[in-house]
Amino acid sequence: MGTIIQDLRYGIRMLAKNPGFTAVAVLTLALGIGTNTAIFSLVNAVLLRPLPYPDSDRLVHAQWLFDHGDVPSVTAMEFAFWKEHSRAFDNAAAVDLFPSGFNLVAGQEPEHVKALGVSRDFFRTLSVQPILGRAFTADEDRPNGPKAVILSYGLWQRRFASDPSIIGRAITLDGESYAVTGVLPKGFQFVLPWITVQDVDVWAPLRLVPDPHNDGHNFAMIARLKPGIKLEGAQSDMARVLAEIREDVPGHVAPGERGVSLVPYLKWVTGDVRSPLLILFAAVGLVLLIATVNVANLVMARAVARQPEVAVRLALGASSGRVLRQLLTENLLLAFLGGGVVMGAARWTVHALIALAPRGFPIAGEPQIDFRVLVFTFFMAAAAGVAAGLVPAFGASRLDLSQSIKQGARAVSGHAGHRRLRNTMATAEVALSVLLLTGAMLLILSLAALEHVNPGFNPQNLSTFHLWLPSQRFKTAAAIWDFEQRVLARLSGLPGVESAAVVSALPLEFGVNGTTRVTSGGHESHVYVEIRGASPDYFKTMQIPLVRGRGFQSSDTASAPLVAVVNEAFARKCCADGETLGSQETLPVGWEGGLRREIVGVVGDAKEHGISEPAPPTLFLPAAQLDDKLVRAVFSGSSWVVRSQAPLGENEVRRAVAQADSGEAVGDFASMAALVEESFAPSRFMARLMSAFAGLALLLAAIGLYGVLSYSVAERTHEIGLRMALGAERRDVLGMVLGQGLRVALVGVAIGLALALALSRLLGDLLFGVRPTDPGAIAGVAAIVSVVALIACYVPARRATKVDPMVALRYQ
């Protein structure tokens, strides 16, 4: 222990004697370790840390497997059947796929509050208890049962002043009284793959009505496995219950169904971000490797200057192992100083990462600098310190005393083996920076391709907002349509407004879907479609082009013949060219009694699920022709679009809606252009971070190349002076030194591009409109790195041309 303390004291004194070297080495290692700590904290929060529920590893999610893709939801009937008949579940719950909303009146003007419908066992399934009150009862979750809600901690604080007597009291939501049965714990979050439900204010009972004729997959199913039940056993049990469903409800399962899959809940909610996070984690690992190599080169240069000191210690009897340990201790001190700098800035860095993360990033709780992150940072610092110092320390500890005494430090510093090692490390730095830069370039090109995709509509000067249509206030389809017409009239009368429309779900939002039967030219087919209800001016307002036939008209009322408009993807799926118009489509009995509608128009494809996703087959129904049952299935809420000559203000819209109905509160006001921009957020997040890491890697590689070449010039001063004394021109010296540096750089570029071509396919799922082997990206990276390398080499090469031959020749 005494010798360790002695090594530490001596190491601290040596580092303090060389503040310039110490500062550069610590900063370099801090950059490498810091990027790793920041990304690992995100990986830890999303992929490694258990969800904030007891025994969360027993939570699973059920999803259908179809030929057209997986459907992460179930129908009300399927949920009820599995919950009742499964032998593998301790409990199960259904959750609305998307938050809805209420208009809250609590002594102030109406406020729109986010709400999420859940079945009565939702909180029991998660093993979460309200901090006040209780969860829902079976009576509250049945149709026409007592109206009850559970409040979020934030709403309880904000609107009810944390009043503990709120339990049992009635609050007014959508003009009706609801009893508050509970208040959730502070910070409670529920995560879905597409949203983090952290801003939900009110939780309400779903009150499901199992209907074998309704195939709307509108609910996520979450279950808790019984203790001792493995996922494979639960999967077999699901298959058994599915066979019972097929037997008890003939014809319920849709065409193309391939079964049901259970996946761990954490894996389900993080599925879309797992690969991007691991790629970022690998990228920062390469940054740390480059930083470590850089510091190793610095330490090697310093080791040469310390050879007389080491020679004296060895001559006085110090063992090679003792010297090796002393030198490694100094490098570990450097690394831990870098780690200390990292931990000082870690919280700020993590919060900056979260600010960059796209909305809906599946993080349950704030990323924390917890014990796992601290241990990771410690080991990264230790590994970097050992890696950076091992080779130089080993070489110094094996010093040849006789050679050192006779020839001094220059003999060792100029050794060909040392030069090759330094050049090899510089080559590795360049190669790794090329690999990272290629990945960043591909992601940037992919983002650019996304930004140039035609969404199928014109988002400019288009304002959007949501209104929720509470069934208590709007009991019939006629009442809803009457309200929508009043609002549309007010919106259309605003100055500068060109047109306005209402639709059940905006493009880029998930809406209601189901299977429709289409009869065209005597041929019948079943198509899984997105279903949208829309007012007559919807296509005009969105500027979605009409391809064939007509759009909706004001004459398409409830008493007129039933009609529908489909998009081109629908037409391609079910109808031969030219046969779409006049075809008959029929929604299942559970939707609207099996009524037949004539397809009267075909419109262009709009991006319904995302800019990078192909447009799904979409069926549009006139809002005025929806019956009481269908309007509730399609219009759980309403989305509004207003096209104007200049962007509208939110207050203008609020006043217009209040004039039509003072009981409705406007929610989620935004421009459509902003929503389109938001759809790029995941790609932008990856492109920004990869670009930052690649830029840092290139900077470190350039510094490393500069350092190696500068050291080479310093050790070859005598040779350069001799060459110039014998008649070499300055341009000859410049070319010689530049050639040495550029050879190292170009070999690194070649190796890096080979690695990039081999590994870039790992980015395939993250790219859009660009191939992993895109020649433009490869050429661009090669050009950028070559130019940076030329700049890094030019400065020491220029310095070499200024060597005074007389001074250099006097140096022995």
Short mmCIF file of N, CA and C in Angstrom, two decimals, residues 549-681:
data_model
loop_
_atom_site.label_atom_id
_atom_site.label_comp_id
_atom_site.label_asym_id
_atom_site.label_seq_id
_atom_site.Cartn_x
_atom_site.Cartn_y
_atom_site.Cartn_z
N GLY A 549 -62.60 10.72 -60.76
CA GLY A 549 -63.91 10.86 -60.14
C GLY A 549 -64.07 12.19 -59.45
N ARG A 550 -64.69 12.17 -58.28
CA ARG A 550 -64.97 13.40 -57.55
C ARG A 550 -64.63 13.22 -56.08
N GLY A 551 -64.53 14.35 -55.39
CA GLY A 551 -64.38 14.32 -53.95
C GLY A 551 -65.74 14.37 -53.28
N PHE A 552 -65.73 14.71 -52.00
CA PHE A 552 -67.00 14.81 -51.28
C PHE A 552 -67.67 16.14 -51.62
N GLN A 553 -69.01 16.11 -51.57
CA GLN A 553 -69.80 17.29 -51.86
C GLN A 553 -70.76 17.55 -50.71
N SER A 554 -71.26 18.77 -50.67
CA SER A 554 -72.22 19.11 -49.61
C SER A 554 -73.49 18.29 -49.73
N SER A 555 -73.74 17.73 -50.91
CA SER A 555 -74.94 16.90 -51.11
C SER A 555 -74.77 15.48 -50.58
N ASP A 556 -73.56 15.11 -50.14
CA ASP A 556 -73.34 13.77 -49.58
C ASP A 556 -73.78 13.77 -48.12
N THR A 557 -75.09 13.80 -47.93
CA THR A 557 -75.67 13.86 -46.59
C THR A 557 -76.11 12.47 -46.15
N ALA A 558 -76.64 12.41 -44.94
CA ALA A 558 -77.08 11.13 -44.40
C ALA A 558 -78.20 10.51 -45.21
N SER A 559 -79.01 11.34 -45.88
CA SER A 559 -80.14 10.82 -46.66
C SER A 559 -79.77 10.50 -48.10
N ALA A 560 -78.56 10.86 -48.52
CA ALA A 560 -78.12 10.62 -49.90
C ALA A 560 -77.49 9.23 -50.00
N PRO A 561 -77.30 8.72 -51.23
CA PRO A 561 -76.62 7.43 -51.41
C PRO A 561 -75.24 7.45 -50.75
N LEU A 562 -74.90 6.34 -50.10
CA LEU A 562 -73.63 6.26 -49.37
C LEU A 562 -72.47 6.18 -50.36
N VAL A 563 -71.44 7.02 -50.13
CA VAL A 563 -70.30 7.07 -51.03
C VAL A 563 -69.00 7.00 -50.23
N ALA A 564 -67.92 6.79 -50.93
CA ALA A 564 -66.59 6.77 -50.33
C ALA A 564 -65.59 7.24 -51.36
N VAL A 565 -64.48 7.75 -50.87
CA VAL A 565 -63.33 8.10 -51.71
C VAL A 565 -62.14 7.29 -51.19
N VAL A 566 -61.32 6.80 -52.10
CA VAL A 566 -60.16 6.01 -51.70
C VAL A 566 -58.90 6.65 -52.27
N ASN A 567 -57.77 6.26 -51.71
CA ASN A 567 -56.51 6.75 -52.27
C ASN A 567 -55.98 5.77 -53.31
N GLU A 568 -54.91 6.16 -53.97
CA GLU A 568 -54.37 5.32 -55.05
C GLU A 568 -53.85 4.00 -54.52
N ALA A 569 -53.31 3.98 -53.30
CA ALA A 569 -52.83 2.72 -52.73
C ALA A 569 -53.98 1.74 -52.57
N PHE A 570 -55.16 2.22 -52.17
CA PHE A 570 -56.36 1.38 -52.07
C PHE A 570 -56.72 0.84 -53.45
N ALA A 571 -56.72 1.72 -54.45
CA ALA A 571 -57.10 1.30 -55.80
C ALA A 571 -56.14 0.25 -56.34
N ARG A 572 -54.85 0.43 -56.10
CA ARG A 572 -53.88 -0.56 -56.58
C ARG A 572 -54.06 -1.90 -55.88
N LYS A 573 -54.46 -1.85 -54.61
CA LYS A 573 -54.56 -3.07 -53.82
C LYS A 573 -55.74 -3.93 -54.23
N CYS A 574 -56.86 -3.31 -54.56
CA CYS A 574 -58.07 -4.12 -54.72
C CYS A 574 -58.72 -4.04 -56.10
N CYS A 575 -58.34 -3.07 -56.90
CA CYS A 575 -59.07 -2.87 -58.14
C CYS A 575 -58.11 -2.76 -59.31
N ALA A 576 -58.50 -3.32 -60.44
CA ALA A 576 -57.71 -3.15 -61.66
C ALA A 576 -57.82 -1.70 -62.11
N ASP A 577 -56.82 -1.24 -62.86
CA ASP A 577 -56.84 0.15 -63.33
C ASP A 577 -58.14 0.46 -64.06
N GLY A 578 -58.73 1.58 -63.68
CA GLY A 578 -59.95 2.03 -64.34
C GLY A 578 -61.21 1.42 -63.78
N GLU A 579 -61.10 0.45 -62.87
CA GLU A 579 -62.30 -0.21 -62.35
C GLU A 579 -62.64 0.24 -60.93
N THR A 580 -61.90 1.21 -60.40
CA THR A 580 -62.15 1.62 -59.03
C THR A 580 -63.47 2.34 -58.89
N LEU A 581 -63.72 3.32 -59.75
CA LEU A 581 -64.95 4.09 -59.65
C LEU A 581 -66.14 3.17 -59.89
N GLY A 582 -67.13 3.30 -59.03
CA GLY A 582 -68.31 2.47 -59.14
C GLY A 582 -68.20 1.17 -58.38
N SER A 583 -66.99 0.85 -57.89
CA SER A 583 -66.84 -0.36 -57.08
C SER A 583 -67.60 -0.18 -55.77
N GLN A 584 -67.95 -1.30 -55.17
CA GLN A 584 -68.69 -1.27 -53.92
C GLN A 584 -67.78 -1.74 -52.79
N GLU A 585 -67.77 -0.97 -51.68
CA GLU A 585 -67.03 -1.43 -50.51
C GLU A 585 -67.99 -1.59 -49.36
N THR A 586 -67.70 -2.56 -48.50
CA THR A 586 -68.58 -2.85 -47.36
C THR A 586 -67.73 -3.00 -46.11
N LEU A 587 -67.97 -2.16 -45.13
CA LEU A 587 -67.32 -2.33 -43.84
C LEU A 587 -68.03 -3.43 -43.07
N PRO A 588 -67.34 -4.09 -42.13
CA PRO A 588 -67.98 -5.18 -41.39
C PRO A 588 -69.23 -4.73 -40.65
N VAL A 589 -70.03 -5.71 -40.28
CA VAL A 589 -71.32 -5.43 -39.62
C VAL A 589 -71.12 -4.59 -38.38
N GLY A 590 -70.06 -4.86 -37.63
CA GLY A 590 -69.84 -4.12 -36.40
C GLY A 590 -69.56 -2.65 -36.60
N TRP A 591 -69.19 -2.25 -37.83
CA TRP A 591 -68.91 -0.85 -38.10
C TRP A 591 -70.18 -0.09 -38.44
N GLU A 592 -70.88 -0.51 -39.48
CA GLU A 592 -72.09 0.22 -39.87
C GLU A 592 -73.13 -0.71 -40.47
N GLY A 593 -73.26 -1.86 -39.87
CA GLY A 593 -74.34 -2.76 -40.27
C GLY A 593 -74.15 -3.39 -41.63
N GLY A 594 -72.92 -3.44 -42.14
CA GLY A 594 -72.68 -4.07 -43.43
C GLY A 594 -73.22 -3.29 -44.61
N LEU A 595 -73.42 -1.99 -44.46
CA LEU A 595 -73.96 -1.18 -45.57
C LEU A 595 -72.92 -1.04 -46.68
N ARG A 596 -73.40 -1.01 -47.91
CA ARG A 596 -72.52 -0.89 -49.07
C ARG A 596 -72.39 0.57 -49.48
N ARG A 597 -71.17 0.94 -49.87
CA ARG A 597 -70.91 2.29 -50.33
C ARG A 597 -70.29 2.23 -51.73
N GLU A 598 -70.62 3.22 -52.53
CA GLU A 598 -70.03 3.30 -53.86
C GLU A 598 -68.78 4.18 -53.81
N ILE A 599 -67.70 3.69 -54.40
CA ILE A 599 -66.47 4.48 -54.49
C ILE A 599 -66.62 5.47 -55.64
N VAL A 600 -66.63 6.76 -55.31
CA VAL A 600 -66.89 7.79 -56.33
C VAL A 600 -65.65 8.57 -56.72
N GLY A 601 -64.55 8.38 -56.02
CA GLY A 601 -63.35 9.15 -56.34
C GLY A 601 -62.08 8.48 -55.86
N VAL A 602 -61.00 8.83 -56.52
CA VAL A 602 -59.67 8.36 -56.13
C VAL A 602 -58.77 9.59 -55.97
N VAL A 603 -58.11 9.70 -54.82
CA VAL A 603 -57.23 10.83 -54.56
C VAL A 603 -55.79 10.33 -54.46
N GLY A 604 -54.86 11.28 -54.52
CA GLY A 604 -53.45 10.92 -54.41
C GLY A 604 -53.11 10.37 -53.05
N ASP A 605 -52.01 9.66 -52.98
CA ASP A 605 -51.56 9.08 -51.72
C ASP A 605 -50.95 10.15 -50.83
N ALA A 606 -51.36 10.16 -49.57
CA ALA A 606 -50.75 11.03 -48.56
C ALA A 606 -50.06 10.15 -47.54
N LYS A 607 -48.99 10.64 -46.98
CA LYS A 607 -48.23 9.88 -45.99
C LYS A 607 -49.02 9.85 -44.68
N GLU A 608 -49.65 8.72 -44.41
CA GLU A 608 -50.49 8.62 -43.22
C GLU A 608 -49.71 8.18 -41.99
N HIS A 609 -48.69 7.33 -42.17
CA HIS A 609 -47.99 6.75 -41.02
C HIS A 609 -46.60 7.32 -40.79
N GLY A 610 -46.09 8.06 -41.72
CA GLY A 610 -44.75 8.62 -41.58
C GLY A 610 -44.20 8.94 -42.95
N ILE A 611 -43.30 9.92 -42.99
CA ILE A 611 -42.76 10.35 -44.27
C ILE A 611 -42.02 9.22 -44.97
N SER A 612 -41.36 8.37 -44.22
CA SER A 612 -40.57 7.30 -44.84
C SER A 612 -41.39 6.06 -45.15
N GLU A 613 -42.64 6.02 -44.70
CA GLU A 613 -43.48 4.85 -44.90
C GLU A 613 -44.34 5.02 -46.15
N PRO A 614 -44.55 3.94 -46.90
CA PRO A 614 -45.46 4.04 -48.05
C PRO A 614 -46.88 4.33 -47.57
N ALA A 615 -47.64 5.03 -48.39
CA ALA A 615 -49.02 5.36 -48.02
C ALA A 615 -49.83 4.07 -47.94
N PRO A 616 -50.56 3.85 -46.85
CA PRO A 616 -51.38 2.65 -46.74
C PRO A 616 -52.69 2.82 -47.51
N PRO A 617 -53.35 1.73 -47.89
CA PRO A 617 -54.69 1.85 -48.46
C PRO A 617 -55.58 2.61 -47.48
N THR A 618 -56.23 3.66 -47.97
CA THR A 618 -57.01 4.52 -47.09
C THR A 618 -58.40 4.73 -47.68
N LEU A 619 -59.39 4.59 -46.81
CA LEU A 619 -60.79 4.76 -47.17
C LEU A 619 -61.32 6.02 -46.49
N PHE A 620 -61.81 6.97 -47.27
CA PHE A 620 -62.38 8.21 -46.74
C PHE A 620 -63.90 8.13 -46.82
N LEU A 621 -64.56 8.50 -45.73
CA LEU A 621 -66.02 8.51 -45.66
C LEU A 621 -66.49 9.93 -45.38
N PRO A 622 -67.60 10.37 -46.00
CA PRO A 622 -68.11 11.71 -45.71
C PRO A 622 -68.54 11.83 -44.25
N ALA A 623 -68.10 12.88 -43.58
CA ALA A 623 -68.45 13.05 -42.17
C ALA A 623 -69.96 13.09 -41.97
N ALA A 624 -70.69 13.63 -42.94
CA ALA A 624 -72.15 13.75 -42.80
C ALA A 624 -72.87 12.42 -42.95
N GLN A 625 -72.19 11.38 -43.46
CA GLN A 625 -72.85 10.09 -43.70
C GLN A 625 -72.50 9.04 -42.65
N LEU A 626 -71.84 9.42 -41.58
CA LEU A 626 -71.50 8.45 -40.55
C LEU A 626 -72.69 8.27 -39.62
N ASP A 627 -73.02 7.01 -39.32
CA ASP A 627 -74.13 6.77 -38.41
C ASP A 627 -73.62 6.86 -36.97
N ASP A 628 -74.54 6.68 -36.01
CA ASP A 628 -74.20 6.89 -34.61
C ASP A 628 -73.08 5.97 -34.14
N LYS A 629 -73.04 4.75 -34.66
CA LYS A 629 -72.02 3.79 -34.23
C LYS A 629 -70.68 4.08 -34.90
N LEU A 630 -70.72 4.32 -36.20
CA LEU A 630 -69.48 4.53 -36.95
C LEU A 630 -68.81 5.84 -36.56
N VAL A 631 -69.59 6.86 -36.25
CA VAL A 631 -68.99 8.15 -35.92
C VAL A 631 -68.17 8.04 -34.64
N ARG A 632 -68.59 7.19 -33.70
CA ARG A 632 -67.83 7.02 -32.48
C ARG A 632 -66.57 6.19 -32.72
N ALA A 633 -66.64 5.24 -33.65
CA ALA A 633 -65.46 4.44 -33.97
C ALA A 633 -64.41 5.27 -34.69
N VAL A 634 -64.86 6.16 -35.58
CA VAL A 634 -63.94 6.93 -36.41
C VAL A 634 -63.56 8.25 -35.75
N PHE A 635 -64.57 8.98 -35.23
CA PHE A 635 -64.34 10.30 -34.65
C PHE A 635 -64.28 10.23 -33.13
N SER A 636 -63.28 9.51 -32.58
CA SER A 636 -63.11 9.56 -31.13
C SER A 636 -62.69 10.98 -30.73
N GLY A 637 -62.05 11.67 -31.65
CA GLY A 637 -61.73 13.08 -31.52
C GLY A 637 -61.72 13.63 -32.93
N SER A 638 -61.53 14.92 -33.06
CA SER A 638 -61.54 15.49 -34.41
C SER A 638 -60.30 16.35 -34.62
N SER A 639 -59.74 16.23 -35.81
CA SER A 639 -58.59 17.04 -36.20
C SER A 639 -59.07 18.06 -37.22
N TRP A 640 -58.57 19.28 -37.10
CA TRP A 640 -59.03 20.37 -37.94
C TRP A 640 -57.86 20.96 -38.71
N VAL A 641 -58.11 21.30 -39.95
CA VAL A 641 -57.08 21.91 -40.79
C VAL A 641 -57.64 23.19 -41.39
N VAL A 642 -56.84 24.24 -41.35
CA VAL A 642 -57.26 25.55 -41.86
C VAL A 642 -56.15 26.08 -42.76
N ARG A 643 -56.48 26.31 -44.02
CA ARG A 643 -55.50 26.89 -44.94
C ARG A 643 -55.75 28.39 -45.03
N SER A 644 -54.69 29.15 -44.87
CA SER A 644 -54.82 30.61 -44.85
C SER A 644 -53.69 31.23 -45.65
N GLN A 645 -53.86 32.51 -45.96
CA GLN A 645 -52.84 33.21 -46.74
C GLN A 645 -51.58 33.45 -45.91
N ALA A 646 -51.74 33.57 -44.61
CA ALA A 646 -50.62 33.72 -43.68
C ALA A 646 -50.92 32.84 -42.47
N PRO A 647 -49.89 32.43 -41.73
CA PRO A 647 -50.13 31.55 -40.58
C PRO A 647 -51.13 32.15 -39.60
N LEU A 648 -52.05 31.31 -39.11
CA LEU A 648 -53.06 31.76 -38.14
C LEU A 648 -52.47 31.77 -36.74
N GLY A 649 -53.03 32.62 -35.88
CA GLY A 649 -52.66 32.62 -34.49
C GLY A 649 -53.59 31.72 -33.69
N GLU A 650 -53.06 31.14 -32.63
CA GLU A 650 -53.87 30.22 -31.81
C GLU A 650 -55.06 30.94 -31.19
N ASN A 651 -54.86 32.19 -30.77
CA ASN A 651 -55.96 32.92 -30.14
C ASN A 651 -57.11 33.15 -31.10
N GLU A 652 -56.80 33.39 -32.38
CA GLU A 652 -57.86 33.54 -33.38
C GLU A 652 -58.71 32.28 -33.46
N VAL A 653 -58.04 31.15 -33.48
CA VAL A 653 -58.75 29.87 -33.58
C VAL A 653 -59.58 29.63 -32.32
N ARG A 654 -59.01 29.93 -31.16
CA ARG A 654 -59.75 29.72 -29.91
C ARG A 654 -61.03 30.56 -29.89
N ARG A 655 -60.92 31.81 -30.33
CA ARG A 655 -62.11 32.67 -30.33
C ARG A 655 -63.16 32.13 -31.30
N ALA A 656 -62.73 31.67 -32.46
CA ALA A 656 -63.69 31.14 -33.44
C ALA A 656 -64.40 29.92 -32.89
N VAL A 657 -63.67 29.02 -32.24
CA VAL A 657 -64.29 27.82 -31.67
C VAL A 657 -65.22 28.19 -30.53
N ALA A 658 -64.80 29.14 -29.69
CA ALA A 658 -65.64 29.56 -28.57
C ALA A 658 -66.94 30.19 -29.07
N GLN A 659 -66.90 30.90 -30.19
CA GLN A 659 -68.12 31.48 -30.75
C GLN A 659 -69.07 30.39 -31.24
N ALA A 660 -68.51 29.28 -31.70
CA ALA A 660 -69.36 28.18 -32.15
C ALA A 660 -69.88 27.36 -30.98
N ASP A 661 -69.04 27.19 -29.94
CA ASP A 661 -69.43 26.40 -28.77
C ASP A 661 -68.45 26.73 -27.65
N SER A 662 -68.93 27.44 -26.64
CA SER A 662 -68.04 27.91 -25.57
C SER A 662 -67.57 26.78 -24.67
N GLY A 663 -68.14 25.59 -24.80
CA GLY A 663 -67.75 24.47 -23.94
C GLY A 663 -66.58 23.66 -24.47
N GLU A 664 -66.09 23.99 -25.67
CA GLU A 664 -65.01 23.22 -26.27
C GLU A 664 -63.68 23.96 -26.15
N ALA A 665 -62.65 23.24 -25.76
CA ALA A 665 -61.31 23.83 -25.64
C ALA A 665 -60.41 23.30 -26.76
N VAL A 666 -59.64 24.20 -27.33
CA VAL A 666 -58.73 23.83 -28.41
C VAL A 666 -57.48 23.17 -27.83
N GLY A 667 -57.06 22.09 -28.45
CA GLY A 667 -55.84 21.40 -28.02
C GLY A 667 -54.88 21.17 -29.17
N ASP A 668 -53.61 21.06 -28.85
CA ASP A 668 -52.56 20.67 -29.80
C ASP A 668 -52.51 21.57 -31.03
N PHE A 669 -52.64 22.88 -30.83
CA PHE A 669 -52.55 23.79 -31.97
C PHE A 669 -51.12 23.78 -32.51
N ALA A 670 -50.99 23.63 -33.82
CA ALA A 670 -49.67 23.59 -34.45
C ALA A 670 -49.81 23.86 -35.94
N SER A 671 -48.71 24.15 -36.57
CA SER A 671 -48.72 24.25 -38.02
C SER A 671 -48.42 22.86 -38.60
N MET A 672 -49.03 22.57 -39.74
CA MET A 672 -48.79 21.27 -40.37
C MET A 672 -47.33 21.15 -40.79
N ALA A 673 -46.72 22.27 -41.17
CA ALA A 673 -45.31 22.24 -41.54
C ALA A 673 -44.45 21.79 -40.36
N ALA A 674 -44.82 22.25 -39.13
CA ALA A 674 -44.07 21.83 -37.94
C ALA A 674 -44.26 20.35 -37.67
N LEU A 675 -45.46 19.83 -37.90
CA LEU A 675 -45.70 18.40 -37.70
C LEU A 675 -44.91 17.56 -38.70
N VAL A 676 -44.82 18.05 -39.93
CA VAL A 676 -44.00 17.34 -40.92
C VAL A 676 -42.54 17.36 -40.49
N GLU A 677 -42.08 18.52 -40.01
CA GLU A 677 -40.70 18.62 -39.52
C GLU A 677 -40.48 17.66 -38.36
N GLU A 678 -41.46 17.55 -37.49
CA GLU A 678 -41.33 16.67 -36.34
C GLU A 678 -41.21 15.21 -36.75
N SER A 679 -41.81 14.86 -37.88
CA SER A 679 -41.73 13.48 -38.35
C SER A 679 -40.30 13.11 -38.76
N PHE A 680 -39.46 14.12 -39.03
CA PHE A 680 -38.05 13.86 -39.33
C PHE A 680 -37.21 13.73 -38.07
N ALA A 681 -37.79 13.98 -36.91
CA ALA A 681 -37.00 14.12 -35.69
C ALA A 681 -36.10 12.92 -35.40
#
